[in-house]
Coordinates of C-alpha atoms in Angstrom, one line a residue:
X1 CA 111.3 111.9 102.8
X2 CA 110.4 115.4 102.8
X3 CA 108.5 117.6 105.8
X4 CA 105.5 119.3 104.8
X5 CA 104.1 122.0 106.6
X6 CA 101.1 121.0 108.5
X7 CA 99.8 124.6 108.9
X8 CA 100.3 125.2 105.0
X9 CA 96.2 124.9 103.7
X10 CA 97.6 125.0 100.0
X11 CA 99.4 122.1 100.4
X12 CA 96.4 119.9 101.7
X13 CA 94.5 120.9 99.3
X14 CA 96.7 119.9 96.3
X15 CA 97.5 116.9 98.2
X16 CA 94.9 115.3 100.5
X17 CA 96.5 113.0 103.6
X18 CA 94.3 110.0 104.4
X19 CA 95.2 108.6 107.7
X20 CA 95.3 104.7 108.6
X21 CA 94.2 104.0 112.2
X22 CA 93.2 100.8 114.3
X23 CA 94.0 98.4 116.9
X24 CA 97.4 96.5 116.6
X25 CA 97.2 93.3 114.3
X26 CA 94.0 94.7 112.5
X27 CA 95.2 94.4 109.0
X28 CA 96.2 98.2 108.3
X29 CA 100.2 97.5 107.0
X30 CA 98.6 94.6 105.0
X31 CA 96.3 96.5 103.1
X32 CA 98.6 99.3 101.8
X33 CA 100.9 97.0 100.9
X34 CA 98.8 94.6 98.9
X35 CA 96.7 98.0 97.2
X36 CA 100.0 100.7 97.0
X37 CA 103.1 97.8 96.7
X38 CA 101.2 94.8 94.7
X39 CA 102.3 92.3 97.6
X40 CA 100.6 89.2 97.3
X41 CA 98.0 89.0 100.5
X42 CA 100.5 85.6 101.6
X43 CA 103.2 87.8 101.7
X44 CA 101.6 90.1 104.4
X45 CA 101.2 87.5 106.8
X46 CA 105.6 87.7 107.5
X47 CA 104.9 91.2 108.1
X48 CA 106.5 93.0 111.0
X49 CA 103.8 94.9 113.4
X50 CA 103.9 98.8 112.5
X51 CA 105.9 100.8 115.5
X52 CA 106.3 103.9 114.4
X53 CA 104.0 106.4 111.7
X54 CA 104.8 105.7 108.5
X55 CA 104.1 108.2 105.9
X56 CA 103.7 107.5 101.8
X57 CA 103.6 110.0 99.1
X58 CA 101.0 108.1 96.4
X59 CA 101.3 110.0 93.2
X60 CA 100.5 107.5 90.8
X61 CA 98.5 109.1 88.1
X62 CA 97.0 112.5 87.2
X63 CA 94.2 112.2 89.7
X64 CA 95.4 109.7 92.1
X65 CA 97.8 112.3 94.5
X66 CA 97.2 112.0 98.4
X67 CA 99.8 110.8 101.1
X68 CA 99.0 107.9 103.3
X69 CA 99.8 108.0 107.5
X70 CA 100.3 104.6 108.3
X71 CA 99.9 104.8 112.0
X72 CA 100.9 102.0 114.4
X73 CA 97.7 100.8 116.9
X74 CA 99.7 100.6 120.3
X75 CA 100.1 104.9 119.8
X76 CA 98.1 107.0 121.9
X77 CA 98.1 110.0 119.8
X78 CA 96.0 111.6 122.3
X79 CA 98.6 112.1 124.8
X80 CA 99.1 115.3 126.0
X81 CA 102.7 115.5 124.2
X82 CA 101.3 114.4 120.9
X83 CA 99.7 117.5 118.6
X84 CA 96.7 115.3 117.3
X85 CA 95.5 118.7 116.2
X86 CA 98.1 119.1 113.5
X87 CA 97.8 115.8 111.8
X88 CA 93.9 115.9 111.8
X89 CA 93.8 119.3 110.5
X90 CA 95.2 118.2 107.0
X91 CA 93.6 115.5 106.4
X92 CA 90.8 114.2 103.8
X93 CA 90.1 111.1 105.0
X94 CA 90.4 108.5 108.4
X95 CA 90.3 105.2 107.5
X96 CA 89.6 103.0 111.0
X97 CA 90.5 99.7 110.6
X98 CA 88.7 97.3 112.9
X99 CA 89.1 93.8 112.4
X100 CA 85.9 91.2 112.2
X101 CA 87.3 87.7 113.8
X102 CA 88.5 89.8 116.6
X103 CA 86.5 91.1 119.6
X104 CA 85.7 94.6 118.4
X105 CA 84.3 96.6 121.5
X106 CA 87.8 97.6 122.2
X107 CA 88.0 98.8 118.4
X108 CA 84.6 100.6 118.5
X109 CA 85.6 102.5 122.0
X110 CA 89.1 103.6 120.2
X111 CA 86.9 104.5 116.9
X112 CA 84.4 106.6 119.2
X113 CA 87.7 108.2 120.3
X114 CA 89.2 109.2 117.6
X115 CA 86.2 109.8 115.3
X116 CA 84.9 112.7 118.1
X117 CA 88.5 114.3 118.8
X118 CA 89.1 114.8 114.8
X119 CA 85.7 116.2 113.8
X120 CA 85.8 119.2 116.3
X121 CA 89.2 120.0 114.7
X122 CA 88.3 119.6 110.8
X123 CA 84.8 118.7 110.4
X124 CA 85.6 117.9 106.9
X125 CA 86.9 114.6 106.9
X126 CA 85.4 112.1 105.6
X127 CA 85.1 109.0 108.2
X128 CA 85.9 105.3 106.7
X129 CA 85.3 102.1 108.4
X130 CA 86.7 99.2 107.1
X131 CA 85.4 96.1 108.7
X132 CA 88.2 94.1 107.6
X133 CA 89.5 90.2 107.1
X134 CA 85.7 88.8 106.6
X135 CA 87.5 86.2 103.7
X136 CA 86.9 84.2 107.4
X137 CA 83.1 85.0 107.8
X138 CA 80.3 83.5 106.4
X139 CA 78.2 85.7 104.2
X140 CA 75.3 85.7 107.1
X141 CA 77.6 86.6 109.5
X142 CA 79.4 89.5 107.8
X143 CA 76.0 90.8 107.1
X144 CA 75.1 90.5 111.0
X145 CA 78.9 91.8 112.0
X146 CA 78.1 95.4 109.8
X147 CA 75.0 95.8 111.2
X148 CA 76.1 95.2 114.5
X149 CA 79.4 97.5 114.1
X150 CA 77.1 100.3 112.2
X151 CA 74.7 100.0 115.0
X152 CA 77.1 100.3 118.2
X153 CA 79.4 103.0 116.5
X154 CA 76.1 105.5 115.2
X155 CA 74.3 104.7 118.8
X156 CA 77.4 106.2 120.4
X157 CA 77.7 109.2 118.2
X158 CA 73.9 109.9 119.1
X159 CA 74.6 109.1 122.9
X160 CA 76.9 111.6 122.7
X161 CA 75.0 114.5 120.9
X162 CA 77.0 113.6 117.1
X163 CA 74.5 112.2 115.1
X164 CA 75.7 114.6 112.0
X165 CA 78.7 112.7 112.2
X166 CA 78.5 110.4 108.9
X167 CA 80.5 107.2 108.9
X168 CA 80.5 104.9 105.6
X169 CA 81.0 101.4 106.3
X170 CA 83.0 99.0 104.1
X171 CA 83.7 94.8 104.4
X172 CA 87.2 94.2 102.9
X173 CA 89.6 91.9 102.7
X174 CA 93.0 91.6 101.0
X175 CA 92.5 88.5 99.7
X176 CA 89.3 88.9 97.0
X177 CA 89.2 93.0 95.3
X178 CA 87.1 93.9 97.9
X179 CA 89.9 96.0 99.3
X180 CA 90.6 97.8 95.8
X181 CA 86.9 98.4 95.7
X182 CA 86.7 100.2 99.0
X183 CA 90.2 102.2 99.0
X184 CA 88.5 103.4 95.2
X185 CA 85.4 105.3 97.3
X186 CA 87.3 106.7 99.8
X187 CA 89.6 108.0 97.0
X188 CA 87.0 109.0 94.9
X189 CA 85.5 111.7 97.6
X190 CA 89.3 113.3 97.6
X191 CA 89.0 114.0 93.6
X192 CA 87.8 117.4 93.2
X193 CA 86.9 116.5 89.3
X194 CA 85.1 113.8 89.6
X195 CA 81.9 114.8 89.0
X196 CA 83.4 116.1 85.5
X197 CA 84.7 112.5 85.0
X198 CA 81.6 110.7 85.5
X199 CA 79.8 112.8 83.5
X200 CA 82.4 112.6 80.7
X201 CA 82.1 108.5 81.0
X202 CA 78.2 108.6 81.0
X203 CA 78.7 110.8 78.1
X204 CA 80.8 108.0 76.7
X205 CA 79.1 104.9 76.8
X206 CA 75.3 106.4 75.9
X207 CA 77.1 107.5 72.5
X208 CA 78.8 104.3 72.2
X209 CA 76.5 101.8 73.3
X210 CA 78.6 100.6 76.0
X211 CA 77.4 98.7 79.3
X212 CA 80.1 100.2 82.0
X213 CA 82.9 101.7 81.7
X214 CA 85.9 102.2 84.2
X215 CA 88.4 105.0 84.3
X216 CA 90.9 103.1 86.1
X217 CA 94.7 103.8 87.9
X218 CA 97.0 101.0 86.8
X219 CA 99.4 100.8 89.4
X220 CA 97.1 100.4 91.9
X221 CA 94.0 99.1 90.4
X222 CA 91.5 101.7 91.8
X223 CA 89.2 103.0 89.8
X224 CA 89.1 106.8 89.8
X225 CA 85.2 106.8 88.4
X226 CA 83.0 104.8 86.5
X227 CA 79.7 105.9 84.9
X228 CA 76.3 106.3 86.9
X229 CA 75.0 103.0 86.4
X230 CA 75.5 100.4 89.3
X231 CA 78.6 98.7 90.0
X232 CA 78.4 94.8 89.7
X233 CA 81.4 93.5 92.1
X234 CA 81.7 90.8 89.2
X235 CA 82.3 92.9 86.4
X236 CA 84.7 95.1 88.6
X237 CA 87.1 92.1 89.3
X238 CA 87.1 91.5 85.9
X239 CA 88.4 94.8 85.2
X240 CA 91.0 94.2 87.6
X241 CA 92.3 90.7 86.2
X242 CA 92.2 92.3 82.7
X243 CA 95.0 95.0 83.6
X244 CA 96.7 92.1 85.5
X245 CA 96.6 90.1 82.4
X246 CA 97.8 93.0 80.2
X247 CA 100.7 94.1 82.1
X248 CA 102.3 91.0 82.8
X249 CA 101.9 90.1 79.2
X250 CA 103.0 93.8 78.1
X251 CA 105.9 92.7 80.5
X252 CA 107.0 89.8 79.0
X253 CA 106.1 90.7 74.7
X254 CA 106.2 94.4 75.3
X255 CA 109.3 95.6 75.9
X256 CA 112.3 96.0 73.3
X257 CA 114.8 93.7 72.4
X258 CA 117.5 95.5 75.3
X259 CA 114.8 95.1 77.7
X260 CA 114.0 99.4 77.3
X261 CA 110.5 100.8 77.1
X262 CA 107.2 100.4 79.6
X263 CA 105.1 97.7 79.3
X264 CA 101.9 100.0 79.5
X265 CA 101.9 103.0 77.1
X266 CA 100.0 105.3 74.3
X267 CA 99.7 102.0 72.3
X268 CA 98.3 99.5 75.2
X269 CA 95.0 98.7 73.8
X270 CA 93.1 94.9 74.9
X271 CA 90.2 92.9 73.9
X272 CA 89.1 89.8 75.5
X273 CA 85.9 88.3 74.7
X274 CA 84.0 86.6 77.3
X275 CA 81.9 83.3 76.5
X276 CA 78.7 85.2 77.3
X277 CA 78.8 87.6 74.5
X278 CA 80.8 90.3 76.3
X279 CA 83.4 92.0 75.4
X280 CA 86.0 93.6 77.8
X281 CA 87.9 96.5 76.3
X282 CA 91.1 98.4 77.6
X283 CA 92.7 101.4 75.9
X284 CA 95.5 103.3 77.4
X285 CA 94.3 107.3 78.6
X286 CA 97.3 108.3 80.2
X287 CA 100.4 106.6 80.7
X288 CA 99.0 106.0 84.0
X289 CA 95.0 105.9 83.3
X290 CA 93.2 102.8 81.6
X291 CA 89.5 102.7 80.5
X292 CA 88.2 99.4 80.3
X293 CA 84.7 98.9 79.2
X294 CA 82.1 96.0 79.3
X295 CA 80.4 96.1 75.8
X296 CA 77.9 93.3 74.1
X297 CA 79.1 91.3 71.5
X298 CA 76.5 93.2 68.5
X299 CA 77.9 96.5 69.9
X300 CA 81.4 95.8 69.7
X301 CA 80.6 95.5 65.8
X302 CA 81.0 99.7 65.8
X303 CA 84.0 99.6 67.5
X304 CA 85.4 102.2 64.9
X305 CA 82.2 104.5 66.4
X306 CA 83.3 103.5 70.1
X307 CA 87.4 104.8 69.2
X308 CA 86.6 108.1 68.1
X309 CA 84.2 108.5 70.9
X310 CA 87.2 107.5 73.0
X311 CA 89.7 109.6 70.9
X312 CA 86.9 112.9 72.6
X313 CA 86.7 111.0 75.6
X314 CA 90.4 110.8 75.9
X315 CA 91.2 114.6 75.0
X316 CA 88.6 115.7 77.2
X317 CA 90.1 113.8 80.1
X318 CA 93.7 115.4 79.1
X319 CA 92.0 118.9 79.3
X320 CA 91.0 118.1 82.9
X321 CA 94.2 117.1 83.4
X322 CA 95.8 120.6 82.6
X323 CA 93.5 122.5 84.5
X324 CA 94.2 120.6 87.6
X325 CA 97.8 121.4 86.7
X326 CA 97.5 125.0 86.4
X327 CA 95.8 125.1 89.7
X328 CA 97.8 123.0 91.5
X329 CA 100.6 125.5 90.2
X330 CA 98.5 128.1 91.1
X331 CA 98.6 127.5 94.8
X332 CA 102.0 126.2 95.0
X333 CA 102.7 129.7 94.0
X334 CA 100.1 131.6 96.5
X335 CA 102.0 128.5 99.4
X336 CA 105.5 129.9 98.1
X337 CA 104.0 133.9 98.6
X338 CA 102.3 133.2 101.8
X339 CA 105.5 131.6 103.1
X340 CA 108.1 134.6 102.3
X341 CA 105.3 136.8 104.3
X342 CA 106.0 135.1 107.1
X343 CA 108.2 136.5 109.8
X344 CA 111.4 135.3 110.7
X345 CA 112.4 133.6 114.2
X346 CA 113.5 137.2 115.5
X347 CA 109.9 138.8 114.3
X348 CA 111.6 140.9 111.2
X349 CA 109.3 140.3 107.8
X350 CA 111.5 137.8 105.1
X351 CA 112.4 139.8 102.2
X352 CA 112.0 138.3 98.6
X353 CA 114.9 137.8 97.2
X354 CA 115.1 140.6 94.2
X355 CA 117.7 140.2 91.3
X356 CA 119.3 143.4 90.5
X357 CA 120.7 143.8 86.6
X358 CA 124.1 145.4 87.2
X359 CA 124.8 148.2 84.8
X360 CA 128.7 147.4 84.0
X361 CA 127.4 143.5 83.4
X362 CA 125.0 145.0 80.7
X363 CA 126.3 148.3 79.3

């Protein structure tokens, strides 16, 4: 597992860290495991509790590219030998964890806490409550459990003179896609482009007479964007069983005789029609990017208009893709410059490291 430098700016930016914080036993191990490492939500409950800051690259498509700090609840990283500083001043995003069957004063005093300490060192991040496990709740009281939790934590940000402070709530759980739904926001605001991509999918579907459309990351099931109409938590699981239902197929029919190849690539293409006149349709983007769209039956019929729309769609999202590239290149580079200007331990400046052509080598 490699070091970064926490002082480095280039580096955050190319690759956002989004921290994972909370009480012991509120759910946090679970949910990166179920959304990063497809662990069935059953599976979590043998889980060992978290005792030491665990740390995940996530680089699973062209857009999706953060690192996730897994840290464990019983750690005060407040403590006088601890440099909270460094860790808060990288990061993107702070997802606080509080759990909804449990007493959660405790949770909302830690939240207070943490929430104050890391805005006066980077204002920037972007504050993410998940009020988790409400599979237990009744629909009332989950309703009644947010507004109480939204209530108590934005009363003592005002008490104590934070009002701008913005806090977006979310009720998850890892046992419906609730959980997939809510990781995809906070990921969405870490996604520079994304503005481009929405635009490119509304683009999309008014040309193709399409109903919604989802640029999704296979692996992990978020969904990097979607077009500006609103999101119907029905139609968004959907989406998610369909890429189940294609991989595991792909998985089983897809691969060669020897067992080579990748059950999800340039030819992955789906259709599965629904017995309400809907059509769901998947085509592969990137070898890590799938679109799938909701369409009506009498649209589908152009589906040779709705391909070469997606043939521009899909170019265009490739062109992104290089730009991104070249930037990220771009600062890796300026990182690599800054670096070498450093000075060394005993204060003298580091000196590039020049190649010199040697005359009798090259007469």
């Amino acid at each position: 597992m490699d070091v970064l430098d926490f002082n480095d700016p280039f580096s955050t930016e190319v690759k956002p860290r989004i921290l994972l914080m909370g009480l012991r036993r509120s759910g946090k191990s679970s949910i990166q495991k179920v959304v990063f490492h497809k662990m069935s939500p059953n599976e979590t409950l043998f889980l060992e509790s978290t005792n030491k800051i665990c740390r995940e690259d996530v680089s699973n498509s062209s857009f999706v590219n953060f690192q996730i700090w897994d840290f464990p609840g019983q750690i005060d990283f407040f403590d006088p030998t601890f440099d909270y500083e460094m860790i808060f001043r990288g990061t993107g995003a702070l997802i606080f964890v509080i759990d909804s069957q449990d007493d959660y004063m405790e949770a909302l005093a830690r939240l207070h806490l943490t929430v104050t300490r890391a805005y006066k060192v980077n204002p920037d991040i972007n504050f993410e409550i998940f009020i988790h496990k409400v599979d237990g709740l009744s629909d009332d009281h989950k309703i009644e459990t947010q507004r109480d939790i939204h209530q108590r934590a934005n009363d003592d940000l005002a008490d104590a003179g934070l009002e701008k402070i913005h806090l977006s709530f979310y009720l998850t759980s890892i046992y419906d896609h609730s959980i997939f739904e809510a990781f995809s926001k906070v990921v969405q605001k870490l996604i520079p482009q994304l503005p481009t991509l929405e635009n490119l999918l509304n683009i999309f579907i008014s040309n193709s007479g399409i109903e919604k459309a989802f640029l999704f990351d296979v692996v992990s099931k978020i969904y990097i964007a979607t077009d500006s109409t609103p999101v119907d938590m029905q139609t968004y699981e959907l989406c998610c069983d369909m890429i189940d239902v294609v991989i595991d197929i792909s998985c089983i029919y897809g691969l060669k005789d020897d067992g080579t190849g990748t059950p999800y690539d340039k030819e992955s293409m789906a259709i599965i029609k629904l017995n309400n006149t809907t059509v769901l349709y998947l085509k592969e983007v990137t070898k890590f990017l799938a679109l799938v769209c909701f369409v009506r039956e009498e649209s589908f019929e152009r589906k040779g208009l709705i391909d070469y729309n997606f043939h521009c769609f899909r170019k265009a999202i490739q062109e992104v893709f290089e730009v991104r590239m070249k930037v990220v290149r771009s600062r890796k580079h300026q990182s690599h410059l800054q670096k070498n200007k450093r000075p060394t331990p005993n204060g003298t400046p580091r000196m590039p490291l020049i190649t010199v052509a040697c005359a009798a080598c090259n007469p």
